Every structure is written in C-alpha cells, then in structure tokens.
CSV table of N, CA and C in Angstrom, one decimal:
chain,number,residue,atom,x,y,z
A,1,MET,N,-53.6,51.9,-258.0
A,1,MET,CA,-54.4,53.0,-257.6
A,1,MET,C,-54.1,54.3,-258.3
A,2,ALA,N,-55.0,55.1,-258.6
A,2,ALA,CA,-54.8,56.3,-259.3
A,2,ALA,C,-54.3,57.4,-258.3
A,3,SER,N,-53.3,58.1,-258.8
A,3,SER,CA,-52.8,59.2,-258.0
A,3,SER,C,-53.8,60.4,-258.1
A,4,GLY,N,-54.0,61.0,-257.0
A,4,GLY,CA,-54.9,62.2,-257.0
A,4,GLY,C,-54.6,63.1,-255.9
A,5,ASN,N,-55.5,63.9,-255.5
A,5,ASN,CA,-55.3,64.9,-254.5
A,5,ASN,C,-55.4,64.2,-253.1
A,6,LEU,N,-54.3,63.9,-252.5
A,6,LEU,CA,-54.3,63.2,-251.2
A,6,LEU,C,-53.9,64.2,-250.1
A,7,THR,N,-54.7,64.2,-249.0
A,7,THR,CA,-54.3,65.1,-247.9
A,7,THR,C,-53.9,64.1,-246.8
A,8,TRP,N,-52.7,64.3,-246.3
A,8,TRP,CA,-52.2,63.4,-245.3
A,8,TRP,C,-52.8,63.9,-243.9
A,9,VAL,N,-53.2,62.9,-243.1
A,9,VAL,CA,-53.7,63.2,-241.8
A,9,VAL,C,-52.5,63.5,-240.9
A,10,THR,N,-52.5,64.6,-240.3
A,10,THR,CA,-51.5,65.0,-239.3
A,10,THR,C,-52.0,65.1,-237.9
A,11,LYS,N,-53.3,65.3,-237.8
A,11,LYS,CA,-53.9,65.4,-236.4
A,11,LYS,C,-55.2,64.7,-236.4
A,12,PHE,N,-55.6,64.2,-235.3
A,12,PHE,CA,-56.9,63.6,-235.1
A,12,PHE,C,-57.7,64.4,-234.1
A,13,ILE,N,-59.0,64.6,-234.4
A,13,ILE,CA,-59.8,65.4,-233.5
A,13,ILE,C,-60.5,64.4,-232.6
A,14,LEU,N,-60.4,64.6,-231.3
A,14,LEU,CA,-61.0,63.7,-230.3
A,14,LEU,C,-62.3,64.3,-229.8
A,15,VAL,N,-63.4,63.5,-230.0
A,15,VAL,CA,-64.7,63.9,-229.6
A,15,VAL,C,-64.9,63.9,-228.1
A,16,GLY,N,-64.5,62.8,-227.4
A,16,GLY,CA,-64.6,62.8,-226.0
A,16,GLY,C,-65.9,62.2,-225.5
A,17,VAL,N,-66.1,62.3,-224.2
A,17,VAL,CA,-67.3,61.7,-223.5
A,17,VAL,C,-68.5,62.6,-223.7
A,18,SER,N,-68.3,63.9,-223.5
A,18,SER,CA,-69.3,64.9,-223.5
A,18,SER,C,-68.8,66.2,-224.0
A,19,ASP,N,-69.6,66.9,-224.8
A,19,ASP,CA,-69.2,68.3,-225.2
A,19,ASP,C,-69.8,69.4,-224.4
A,20,ASP,N,-70.6,69.0,-223.4
A,20,ASP,CA,-71.3,69.9,-222.5
A,20,ASP,C,-70.2,70.6,-221.6
A,21,PRO,N,-70.0,71.9,-221.7
A,21,PRO,CA,-69.0,72.6,-220.9
A,21,PRO,C,-69.2,72.4,-219.4
A,22,GLU,N,-70.5,72.3,-219.0
A,22,GLU,CA,-70.8,72.2,-217.5
A,22,GLU,C,-70.4,70.8,-217.0
A,23,LEU,N,-70.3,69.8,-217.8
A,23,LEU,CA,-69.9,68.5,-217.4
A,23,LEU,C,-68.4,68.2,-217.4
A,24,GLN,N,-67.6,69.1,-218.1
A,24,GLN,CA,-66.2,68.8,-218.2
A,24,GLN,C,-65.4,68.7,-216.9
A,25,ILE,N,-65.7,69.7,-216.0
A,25,ILE,CA,-65.0,69.6,-214.7
A,25,ILE,C,-65.4,68.5,-213.9
A,26,PRO,N,-66.7,68.2,-213.7
A,26,PRO,CA,-67.1,67.0,-212.9
A,26,PRO,C,-66.6,65.7,-213.5
A,27,LEU,N,-66.6,65.6,-214.8
A,27,LEU,CA,-66.0,64.4,-215.4
A,27,LEU,C,-64.5,64.3,-215.2
A,28,PHE,N,-63.9,65.4,-215.3
A,28,PHE,CA,-62.4,65.5,-215.0
A,28,PHE,C,-62.1,65.0,-213.6
A,29,LEU,N,-62.9,65.5,-212.7
A,29,LEU,CA,-62.7,65.1,-211.3
A,29,LEU,C,-63.0,63.6,-211.0
A,30,VAL,N,-64.0,63.1,-211.6
A,30,VAL,CA,-64.4,61.7,-211.4
A,30,VAL,C,-63.3,60.8,-212.0
A,31,PHE,N,-62.8,61.1,-213.2
A,31,PHE,CA,-61.8,60.3,-213.9
A,31,PHE,C,-60.4,60.5,-213.2
A,32,LEU,N,-60.2,61.6,-212.7
A,32,LEU,CA,-58.9,61.9,-211.9
A,32,LEU,C,-58.9,61.0,-210.7
A,33,VAL,N,-60.0,61.0,-209.9
A,33,VAL,CA,-60.1,60.2,-208.7
A,33,VAL,C,-59.9,58.7,-209.1
A,34,LEU,N,-60.6,58.2,-210.1
A,34,LEU,CA,-60.4,56.8,-210.5
A,34,LEU,C,-59.0,56.5,-210.9
A,35,TYR,N,-58.4,57.4,-211.6
A,35,TYR,CA,-57.0,57.2,-212.1
A,35,TYR,C,-56.0,57.2,-210.9
A,36,LEU,N,-56.2,58.1,-209.9
A,36,LEU,CA,-55.4,58.2,-208.7
A,36,LEU,C,-55.6,56.9,-207.9
A,37,LEU,N,-56.8,56.4,-207.8
A,37,LEU,CA,-57.0,55.2,-207.0
A,37,LEU,C,-56.4,54.0,-207.7
A,38,THR,N,-56.4,54.0,-209.0
A,38,THR,CA,-55.8,52.9,-209.8
A,38,THR,C,-54.3,52.9,-209.5
A,39,VAL,N,-53.7,54.1,-209.6
A,39,VAL,CA,-52.2,54.3,-209.4
A,39,VAL,C,-51.8,53.9,-208.0
A,40,ALA,N,-52.6,54.4,-207.0
A,40,ALA,CA,-52.3,54.0,-205.6
A,40,ALA,C,-52.4,52.6,-205.4
A,41,GLY,N,-53.5,51.9,-205.9
A,41,GLY,CA,-53.6,50.5,-205.6
A,41,GLY,C,-52.5,49.7,-206.3
A,42,ASN,N,-52.2,50.0,-207.5
A,42,ASN,CA,-51.1,49.2,-208.2
A,42,ASN,C,-49.7,49.5,-207.5
A,43,LEU,N,-49.5,50.7,-207.2
A,43,LEU,CA,-48.2,51.0,-206.5
A,43,LEU,C,-48.1,50.3,-205.1
A,44,GLY,N,-49.3,50.2,-204.4
A,44,GLY,CA,-49.3,49.5,-203.2
A,44,GLY,C,-49.0,48.0,-203.4
A,45,ILE,N,-49.6,47.4,-204.4
A,45,ILE,CA,-49.3,46.0,-204.7
A,45,ILE,C,-47.8,45.8,-205.1
A,46,ILE,N,-47.3,46.7,-205.9
A,46,ILE,CA,-45.9,46.6,-206.3
A,46,ILE,C,-45.0,46.7,-205.1
A,47,THR,N,-45.3,47.7,-204.2
A,47,THR,CA,-44.4,47.9,-203.0
A,47,THR,C,-44.5,46.7,-202.1
A,48,LEU,N,-45.7,46.3,-201.8
A,48,LEU,CA,-45.9,45.2,-200.8
A,48,LEU,C,-45.3,43.9,-201.3
A,49,THR,N,-45.4,43.6,-202.5
A,49,THR,CA,-44.9,42.3,-203.0
A,49,THR,C,-43.4,42.4,-203.2
A,50,SER,N,-42.8,43.6,-203.2
A,50,SER,CA,-41.4,43.7,-203.3
A,50,SER,C,-40.7,43.7,-202.0
A,51,VAL,N,-41.4,44.3,-201.0
A,51,VAL,CA,-40.7,44.5,-199.7
A,51,VAL,C,-40.9,43.4,-198.7
A,52,ASP,N,-42.1,42.8,-198.6
A,52,ASP,CA,-42.5,41.8,-197.7
A,52,ASP,C,-41.8,40.5,-198.0
A,53,SER,N,-41.0,39.9,-197.1
A,53,SER,CA,-40.3,38.7,-197.4
A,53,SER,C,-41.2,37.5,-197.5
A,54,ARG,N,-42.4,37.5,-196.9
A,54,ARG,CA,-43.4,36.4,-197.0
A,54,ARG,C,-44.1,36.4,-198.4
A,55,LEU,N,-43.9,37.4,-199.2
A,55,LEU,CA,-44.6,37.5,-200.5
A,55,LEU,C,-43.5,37.4,-201.6
A,56,GLN,N,-42.6,36.5,-201.4
A,56,GLN,CA,-41.5,36.3,-202.4
A,56,GLN,C,-41.7,34.9,-203.1
A,57,ASN,N,-42.9,34.5,-203.4
A,57,ASN,CA,-43.0,33.3,-204.2
A,57,ASN,C,-43.6,33.6,-205.6
A,58,PRO,N,-43.6,32.7,-206.5
A,58,PRO,CA,-44.0,33.0,-207.8
A,58,PRO,C,-45.3,33.6,-208.0
A,59,MET,N,-46.3,33.3,-207.2
A,59,MET,CA,-47.6,33.9,-207.4
A,59,MET,C,-47.6,35.4,-207.2
A,60,TYR,N,-46.8,35.9,-206.2
A,60,TYR,CA,-46.8,37.3,-206.0
A,60,TYR,C,-45.8,38.0,-206.9
A,61,PHE,N,-44.8,37.2,-207.4
A,61,PHE,CA,-43.9,37.8,-208.5
A,61,PHE,C,-44.8,38.1,-209.7
A,62,PHE,N,-45.7,37.2,-210.1
A,62,PHE,CA,-46.5,37.4,-211.3
A,62,PHE,C,-47.6,38.5,-211.0
A,63,LEU,N,-48.1,38.5,-209.7
A,63,LEU,CA,-49.0,39.6,-209.3
A,63,LEU,C,-48.4,41.0,-209.4
A,64,ARG,N,-47.1,41.1,-209.0
A,64,ARG,CA,-46.4,42.3,-209.1
A,64,ARG,C,-46.3,42.8,-210.5
A,65,HIS,N,-46.0,41.9,-211.4
A,65,HIS,CA,-45.9,42.3,-212.8
A,65,HIS,C,-47.2,42.6,-213.4
A,66,LEU,N,-48.3,41.9,-213.0
A,66,LEU,CA,-49.6,42.3,-213.4
A,66,LEU,C,-50.0,43.7,-213.0
A,67,ALA,N,-49.6,44.1,-211.8
A,67,ALA,CA,-49.8,45.4,-211.3
A,67,ALA,C,-49.0,46.5,-212.1
A,68,ILE,N,-47.8,46.1,-212.4
A,68,ILE,CA,-47.0,47.0,-213.3
A,68,ILE,C,-47.7,47.2,-214.6
A,69,ILE,N,-48.2,46.1,-215.2
A,69,ILE,CA,-48.9,46.2,-216.5
A,69,ILE,C,-50.1,47.1,-216.4
A,70,ASN,N,-50.9,46.9,-215.3
A,70,ASN,CA,-52.1,47.6,-215.1
A,70,ASN,C,-51.8,49.1,-214.9
A,71,LEU,N,-50.7,49.4,-214.2
A,71,LEU,CA,-50.3,50.8,-214.0
A,71,LEU,C,-49.9,51.4,-215.3
A,72,GLY,N,-49.2,50.7,-216.1
A,72,GLY,CA,-48.8,51.2,-217.4
A,72,GLY,C,-50.0,51.4,-218.3
A,73,ASN,N,-50.9,50.5,-218.3
A,73,ASN,CA,-52.1,50.6,-219.2
A,73,ASN,C,-52.9,51.8,-218.8
A,74,SER,N,-53.1,52.1,-217.5
A,74,SER,CA,-53.8,53.3,-217.1
A,74,SER,C,-53.1,54.5,-217.5
A,75,THR,N,-51.8,54.5,-217.3
A,75,THR,CA,-51.0,55.7,-217.6
A,75,THR,C,-50.9,56.0,-219.1
A,76,VAL,N,-51.0,55.1,-219.9
A,76,VAL,CA,-51.0,55.3,-221.4
A,76,VAL,C,-52.3,56.1,-221.8
A,77,ILE,N,-53.4,55.8,-221.2
A,77,ILE,CA,-54.7,56.4,-221.7
A,77,ILE,C,-55.1,57.6,-220.8
A,78,ALA,N,-55.1,57.5,-219.5
A,78,ALA,CA,-55.8,58.4,-218.7
A,78,ALA,C,-55.2,59.9,-218.8
A,79,PRO,N,-53.9,60.1,-218.8
A,79,PRO,CA,-53.5,61.5,-218.8
A,79,PRO,C,-54.0,62.3,-220.0
A,80,LYS,N,-53.9,61.7,-221.2
A,80,LYS,CA,-54.4,62.4,-222.4
A,80,LYS,C,-55.9,62.7,-222.3
A,81,MET,N,-56.7,61.7,-221.7
A,81,MET,CA,-58.1,61.9,-221.5
A,81,MET,C,-58.4,63.0,-220.5
A,82,LEU,N,-57.6,63.1,-219.4
A,82,LEU,CA,-57.8,64.1,-218.4
A,82,LEU,C,-57.5,65.5,-219.0
A,83,ILE,N,-56.4,65.6,-219.8
A,83,ILE,CA,-56.1,66.8,-220.4
A,83,ILE,C,-57.2,67.3,-221.3
A,84,ASN,N,-57.8,66.4,-222.1
A,84,ASN,CA,-58.9,66.8,-223.0
A,84,ASN,C,-60.1,67.2,-222.3
A,85,PHE,N,-60.3,66.9,-221.1
A,85,PHE,CA,-61.5,67.5,-220.3
A,85,PHE,C,-61.2,69.0,-220.0
A,86,LEU,N,-60.0,69.4,-220.0
A,86,LEU,CA,-59.7,70.8,-219.6
A,86,LEU,C,-59.4,71.7,-220.8
A,87,VAL,N,-59.1,71.2,-221.9
A,87,VAL,CA,-58.7,72.1,-223.0
A,87,VAL,C,-59.9,72.2,-224.0
A,88,LYS,N,-59.9,73.4,-224.7
A,88,LYS,CA,-61.0,73.6,-225.7
A,88,LYS,C,-60.7,72.8,-227.0
A,89,LYS,N,-59.4,72.8,-227.5
A,89,LYS,CA,-59.1,72.2,-228.7
A,89,LYS,C,-58.6,70.8,-228.4
A,90,LYS,N,-59.4,69.8,-228.7
A,90,LYS,CA,-59.2,68.4,-228.4
A,90,LYS,C,-58.6,67.7,-229.6
A,91,THR,N,-57.3,67.8,-229.7
A,91,THR,CA,-56.6,67.1,-230.9
A,91,THR,C,-55.4,66.3,-230.3
A,92,THR,N,-55.0,65.4,-231.2
A,92,THR,CA,-53.8,64.6,-230.9
A,92,THR,C,-53.1,64.5,-232.2
A,93,SER,N,-51.8,64.5,-232.2
A,93,SER,CA,-51.0,64.4,-233.4
A,93,SER,C,-50.9,63.0,-233.9
A,94,PHE,N,-50.6,62.8,-235.1
A,94,PHE,CA,-50.5,61.5,-235.8
A,94,PHE,C,-49.5,60.6,-235.0
A,95,TYR,N,-48.4,61.1,-234.6
A,95,TYR,CA,-47.3,60.3,-234.0
A,95,TYR,C,-47.7,60.1,-232.5
A,96,GLU,N,-48.4,61.1,-231.9
A,96,GLU,CA,-48.8,60.9,-230.5
A,96,GLU,C,-49.9,59.8,-230.5
A,97,CYS,N,-50.7,59.8,-231.4
A,97,CYS,CA,-51.8,58.7,-231.5
A,97,CYS,C,-51.1,57.3,-231.7
A,98,ALA,N,-50.1,57.3,-232.6
A,98,ALA,CA,-49.4,56.0,-232.9
A,98,ALA,C,-48.7,55.5,-231.6
A,99,THR,N,-48.1,56.4,-230.9
A,99,THR,CA,-47.4,56.1,-229.7
A,99,THR,C,-48.3,55.6,-228.6
A,100,GLN,N,-49.5,56.3,-228.5
A,100,GLN,CA,-50.5,55.9,-227.5
A,100,GLN,C,-51.0,54.5,-227.9
A,101,LEU,N,-51.3,54.3,-229.2
A,101,LEU,CA,-51.8,53.0,-229.6
A,101,LEU,C,-50.8,51.9,-229.3
A,102,GLY,N,-49.5,52.1,-229.7
A,102,GLY,CA,-48.5,51.1,-229.4
A,102,GLY,C,-48.4,50.8,-227.9
A,103,GLY,N,-48.4,51.8,-227.1
A,103,GLY,CA,-48.3,51.5,-225.7
A,103,GLY,C,-49.5,50.8,-225.2
A,104,PHE,N,-50.7,51.2,-225.6
A,104,PHE,CA,-51.9,50.5,-225.2
A,104,PHE,C,-51.9,49.0,-225.7
A,105,LEU,N,-51.5,48.8,-226.9
A,105,LEU,CA,-51.4,47.4,-227.4
A,105,LEU,C,-50.4,46.6,-226.6
A,106,PHE,N,-49.3,47.2,-226.3
A,106,PHE,CA,-48.2,46.5,-225.5
A,106,PHE,C,-48.8,46.0,-224.2
A,107,PHE,N,-49.5,46.9,-223.5
A,107,PHE,CA,-50.0,46.6,-222.2
A,107,PHE,C,-51.2,45.6,-222.2
A,108,ILE,N,-52.0,45.7,-223.2
A,108,ILE,CA,-53.1,44.8,-223.4
A,108,ILE,C,-52.6,43.4,-223.7
A,109,VAL,N,-51.7,43.2,-224.6
A,109,VAL,CA,-51.1,41.9,-224.9
A,109,VAL,C,-50.4,41.4,-223.7
A,110,SER,N,-49.6,42.3,-223.0
A,110,SER,CA,-48.9,41.8,-221.8
A,110,SER,C,-49.9,41.3,-220.7
A,111,GLU,N,-51.0,42.0,-220.6
A,111,GLU,CA,-52.0,41.6,-219.6
A,111,GLU,C,-52.5,40.2,-219.9
A,112,VAL,N,-52.9,40.0,-221.1
A,112,VAL,CA,-53.4,38.7,-221.5
A,112,VAL,C,-52.4,37.6,-221.3
A,113,MET,N,-51.2,37.9,-221.7
A,113,MET,CA,-50.1,36.9,-221.6
A,113,MET,C,-49.8,36.6,-220.1
A,114,MET,N,-49.8,37.7,-219.3
A,114,MET,CA,-49.5,37.5,-217.9
A,114,MET,C,-50.6,36.7,-217.2
A,115,LEU,N,-51.9,36.9,-217.6
A,115,LEU,CA,-53.0,36.1,-217.0
A,115,LEU,C,-52.8,34.6,-217.4
A,116,ALA,N,-52.3,34.4,-218.6
A,116,ALA,CA,-52.0,33.0,-219.0
A,116,ALA,C,-50.9,32.4,-218.2
A,117,VAL,N,-49.9,33.2,-217.9
A,117,VAL,CA,-48.7,32.7,-217.1
A,117,VAL,C,-49.2,32.4,-215.7
A,118,MET,N,-50.1,33.3,-215.2
A,118,MET,CA,-50.6,33.1,-213.8
A,118,MET,C,-51.5,31.9,-213.8
A,119,ALA,N,-52.2,31.6,-214.8
A,119,ALA,CA,-53.1,30.4,-214.9
A,119,ALA,C,-52.2,29.2,-214.8
A,120,TYR,N,-51.1,29.2,-215.5
A,120,TYR,CA,-50.1,28.1,-215.5
A,120,TYR,C,-49.6,27.9,-214.1
A,121,ASP,N,-49.2,29.0,-213.5
A,121,ASP,CA,-48.7,29.0,-212.1
A,121,ASP,C,-49.7,28.3,-211.2
A,122,ARG,N,-50.9,28.7,-211.2
A,122,ARG,CA,-52.0,28.1,-210.4
A,122,ARG,C,-52.2,26.6,-210.7
A,123,TYR,N,-52.1,26.3,-212.0
A,123,TYR,CA,-52.3,24.9,-212.4
A,123,TYR,C,-51.2,24.0,-211.7
A,124,VAL,N,-50.0,24.5,-211.8
A,124,VAL,CA,-48.8,23.8,-211.2
A,124,VAL,C,-49.0,23.7,-209.7
A,125,ALA,N,-49.5,24.8,-209.1
A,125,ALA,CA,-49.7,24.8,-207.6
A,125,ALA,C,-50.7,23.8,-207.2
A,126,ILE,N,-51.8,23.6,-208.0
A,126,ILE,CA,-52.9,22.8,-207.6
A,126,ILE,C,-52.6,21.3,-208.0
A,127,CYS,N,-52.0,21.1,-209.1
A,127,CYS,CA,-51.8,19.7,-209.6
A,127,CYS,C,-50.5,19.1,-209.1
A,128,ASN,N,-49.5,19.9,-208.8
A,128,ASN,CA,-48.3,19.3,-208.2
A,128,ASN,C,-47.8,20.2,-207.0
A,129,PRO,N,-48.6,20.1,-205.9
A,129,PRO,CA,-48.2,21.0,-204.8
A,129,PRO,C,-46.8,20.7,-204.2
A,130,LEU,N,-46.4,19.4,-204.2
A,130,LEU,CA,-45.1,19.1,-203.6
A,130,LEU,C,-44.0,19.4,-204.5
A,131,LEU,N,-44.2,19.5,-205.8
A,131,LEU,CA,-43.1,19.9,-206.7
A,131,LEU,C,-43.2,21.4,-207.2
A,132,TYR,N,-44.1,22.1,-206.6
A,132,TYR,CA,-44.4,23.5,-207.0
A,132,TYR,C,-43.1,24.3,-207.1
A,133,TYR,N,-42.3,24.4,-206.1
A,133,TYR,CA,-41.1,25.2,-206.0
A,133,TYR,C,-40.0,24.7,-206.9
A,134,VAL,N,-40.1,23.4,-207.2
A,134,VAL,CA,-39.1,22.8,-208.1
A,134,VAL,C,-39.4,23.2,-209.6
A,135,ILE,N,-40.7,23.1,-209.9
A,135,ILE,CA,-41.2,23.4,-211.3
A,135,ILE,C,-41.1,24.9,-211.5
A,136,MET,N,-41.7,25.7,-210.6
A,136,MET,CA,-41.8,27.1,-210.8
A,136,MET,C,-40.6,27.8,-210.1
A,137,SER,N,-39.4,27.5,-210.6
A,137,SER,CA,-38.2,28.1,-210.1
A,137,SER,C,-38.1,29.6,-210.5
A,138,GLN,N,-37.2,30.2,-209.8
A,138,GLN,CA,-37.1,31.7,-210.0
A,138,GLN,C,-36.7,31.9,-211.5
A,139,ARG,N,-35.8,31.1,-212.0
A,139,ARG,CA,-35.4,31.2,-213.4
A,139,ARG,C,-36.5,31.1,-214.3
A,140,LEU,N,-37.4,30.1,-214.1
A,140,LEU,CA,-38.5,29.9,-215.0
A,140,LEU,C,-39.5,31.1,-214.9
A,141,CYS,N,-39.7,31.6,-213.7
A,141,CYS,CA,-40.6,32.8,-213.6
A,141,CYS,C,-40.0,34.0,-214.4
A,142,HIS,N,-38.7,34.2,-214.3
A,142,HIS,CA,-38.1,35.3,-215.1
A,142,HIS,C,-38.2,35.1,-216.6
A,143,VAL,N,-38.0,33.8,-217.0
A,143,VAL,CA,-38.1,33.5,-218.4
A,143,VAL,C,-39.5,33.7,-218.9
A,144,LEU,N,-40.5,33.3,-218.2
A,144,LEU,CA,-41.9,33.4,-218.6
A,144,LEU,C,-42.3,34.9,-218.7
A,145,VAL,N,-41.9,35.7,-217.7
A,145,VAL,CA,-42.2,37.1,-217.8
A,145,VAL,C,-41.4,37.8,-218.9
A,146,GLY,N,-40.2,37.4,-219.1
A,146,GLY,CA,-39.4,38.0,-220.2
A,146,GLY,C,-39.9,37.7,-221.6
A,147,ILE,N,-40.3,36.5,-221.8
A,147,ILE,CA,-40.9,36.1,-223.0
A,147,ILE,C,-42.2,36.8,-223.3
A,148,GLN,N,-43.0,37.0,-222.2
A,148,GLN,CA,-44.3,37.7,-222.4
A,148,GLN,C,-44.1,39.2,-222.7
A,149,TYR,N,-43.0,39.8,-222.2
A,149,TYR,CA,-42.7,41.2,-222.5
A,149,TYR,C,-42.2,41.3,-223.9
A,150,LEU,N,-41.3,40.4,-224.3
A,150,LEU,CA,-40.8,40.4,-225.7
A,150,LEU,C,-41.9,40.2,-226.7
A,151,TYR,N,-42.8,39.2,-226.5
A,151,TYR,CA,-43.9,39.0,-227.4
A,151,TYR,C,-44.8,40.2,-227.5
A,152,SER,N,-45.1,40.8,-226.3
A,152,SER,CA,-46.0,42.0,-226.3
A,152,SER,C,-45.3,43.1,-227.1
A,153,THR,N,-44.0,43.3,-226.9
A,153,THR,CA,-43.3,44.4,-227.7
A,153,THR,C,-43.4,44.1,-229.2
A,154,PHE,N,-43.2,42.9,-229.6
A,154,PHE,CA,-43.2,42.5,-231.0
A,154,PHE,C,-44.6,42.8,-231.6
A,155,GLN,N,-45.7,42.3,-230.9
A,155,GLN,CA,-47.0,42.5,-231.3
A,155,GLN,C,-47.4,43.9,-231.4
A,156,ALA,N,-47.1,44.7,-230.4
A,156,ALA,CA,-47.4,46.1,-230.4
A,156,ALA,C,-46.8,46.9,-231.5
A,157,LEU,N,-45.5,46.6,-231.7
A,157,LEU,CA,-44.7,47.3,-232.8
A,157,LEU,C,-45.3,46.8,-234.2
A,158,MET,N,-45.6,45.6,-234.4
A,158,MET,CA,-46.1,45.1,-235.6
A,158,MET,C,-47.4,45.7,-236.0
A,159,PHE,N,-48.4,45.7,-235.1
A,159,PHE,CA,-49.7,46.2,-235.3
A,159,PHE,C,-49.7,47.7,-235.5
A,160,THR,N,-48.9,48.4,-234.7
A,160,THR,CA,-48.8,49.9,-234.8
A,160,THR,C,-48.2,50.3,-236.1
A,161,ILE,N,-47.1,49.7,-236.5
A,161,ILE,CA,-46.5,50.0,-237.8
A,161,ILE,C,-47.4,49.7,-238.9
A,162,LYS,N,-48.1,48.6,-238.9
A,162,LYS,CA,-49.0,48.2,-240.0
A,162,LYS,C,-50.2,49.2,-240.1
A,163,ILE,N,-50.8,49.5,-238.9
A,163,ILE,CA,-51.9,50.5,-238.9
A,163,ILE,C,-51.5,51.8,-239.4
A,164,PHE,N,-50.4,52.3,-238.9
A,164,PHE,CA,-50.0,53.7,-239.3
A,164,PHE,C,-49.2,53.9,-240.5
A,165,THR,N,-49.0,52.8,-241.3
A,165,THR,CA,-48.5,52.9,-242.7
A,165,THR,C,-49.6,53.0,-243.7
A,166,LEU,N,-50.9,52.7,-243.2
A,166,LEU,CA,-52.0,52.9,-244.1
A,166,LEU,C,-52.3,54.3,-244.4
A,167,THR,N,-53.0,54.6,-245.4
A,167,THR,CA,-53.4,56.0,-245.7
A,167,THR,C,-54.8,56.2,-245.1
A,168,PHE,N,-54.9,57.4,-244.5
A,168,PHE,CA,-56.2,57.7,-243.8
A,168,PHE,C,-56.9,58.7,-244.8
A,169,CYS,N,-57.9,58.3,-245.5
A,169,CYS,CA,-58.6,59.1,-246.4
A,169,CYS,C,-60.0,59.6,-245.9
A,170,GLY,N,-60.4,59.0,-244.8
A,170,GLY,CA,-61.7,59.4,-244.3
A,170,GLY,C,-61.6,60.5,-243.3
A,171,SER,N,-62.6,60.4,-242.4
A,171,SER,CA,-62.7,61.4,-241.4
A,171,SER,C,-61.5,61.2,-240.3
A,172,ASN,N,-61.0,62.3,-239.8
A,172,ASN,CA,-60.0,62.2,-238.8
A,172,ASN,C,-60.6,62.5,-237.4
A,173,VAL,N,-61.9,62.3,-237.3
A,173,VAL,CA,-62.6,62.5,-236.0
A,173,VAL,C,-62.6,61.1,-235.3
A,174,ILE,N,-62.1,61.1,-234.0
A,174,ILE,CA,-62.2,59.9,-233.2
A,174,ILE,C,-63.1,60.1,-232.1
C-alpha cells in the first residue's frame, strides 16, 4: 500500500434514533423505563433462583446465568444510548467503542452458548429422566458454564482486536 495522508479515527459520531429535539426526552423516558424493567426482571430471576431452595436444580442454575448474561448485555448498550438522548454532542471515543463492542460480543456469544447448554439440559431431562441428576451433576453444570464464558471471552477478544486493528479511512459516523 502506498503511504499517504492518513487521519486516524479517534472518535465516532453517533447519529441515534432521532435528531428531533422534541423527541429526545420522550425517547429517553421510554428507553429508560424499558432498561429499568429489564434490570428489575433479570435481578428478580437472579435473586429468586439463588435464594429459593426449591430452585436449586440445573435448569434454574442455567436460567440464573442466562439472566446474568441478559443483564450484562443490556448494561453494555443502554447507558450510552440513554446518555446520547440527553447530550448535544453525540460522540464516543475509539477505545470506548472498542470496549462496548467487546462487551456486546461477549454477552451475545455467551447467550447463544448458554441457550445451547440449556437445550442440552432439557434434552437430558426429557430423554433420560431417571438419570437426569446423575448426568447433569453440579460439577458438569459448572464446567459447561465455565467453558461457555471462556469461549465467549476468547471470541469477543479475538473479534474486537481484529476489527480495531484495521484502519478506518471512511466516514466515522455510526
């Protein structure tokens, strides 16, 4: 490649849902309520499946981790979006964008993997009901969740590093 005048992208300009100033506050309130409902629901699931002794089987263990993943996924995206409804200058730094993308990828890959683990759990429960607690031991549940978190971390780091080592020569408007 020929060397030339390269300008490194240090900030991205976020376009958002609407530029109409009259809609910014109503949109902020709608998305804030949705975010708070999501947080409350996921925290409720996490609390109930942790405290109630009747909910201490593998299905609820996986459901608790799915709620943790959904809570994290919402928390990676929603706060920056809510802030952008209130400020005039809607920008994000290069590293903030990379961090947000990495977190988003981590939670998306985790969610897909957790759904696969939950599908396996239901398969075992339906096909081998008498051996369910022998097959789905607490140790296996922890191993399945640990592997899924490790794999998600690896994938998120790999893709984020690969994407943000590229040069951005086009528009920095997102």
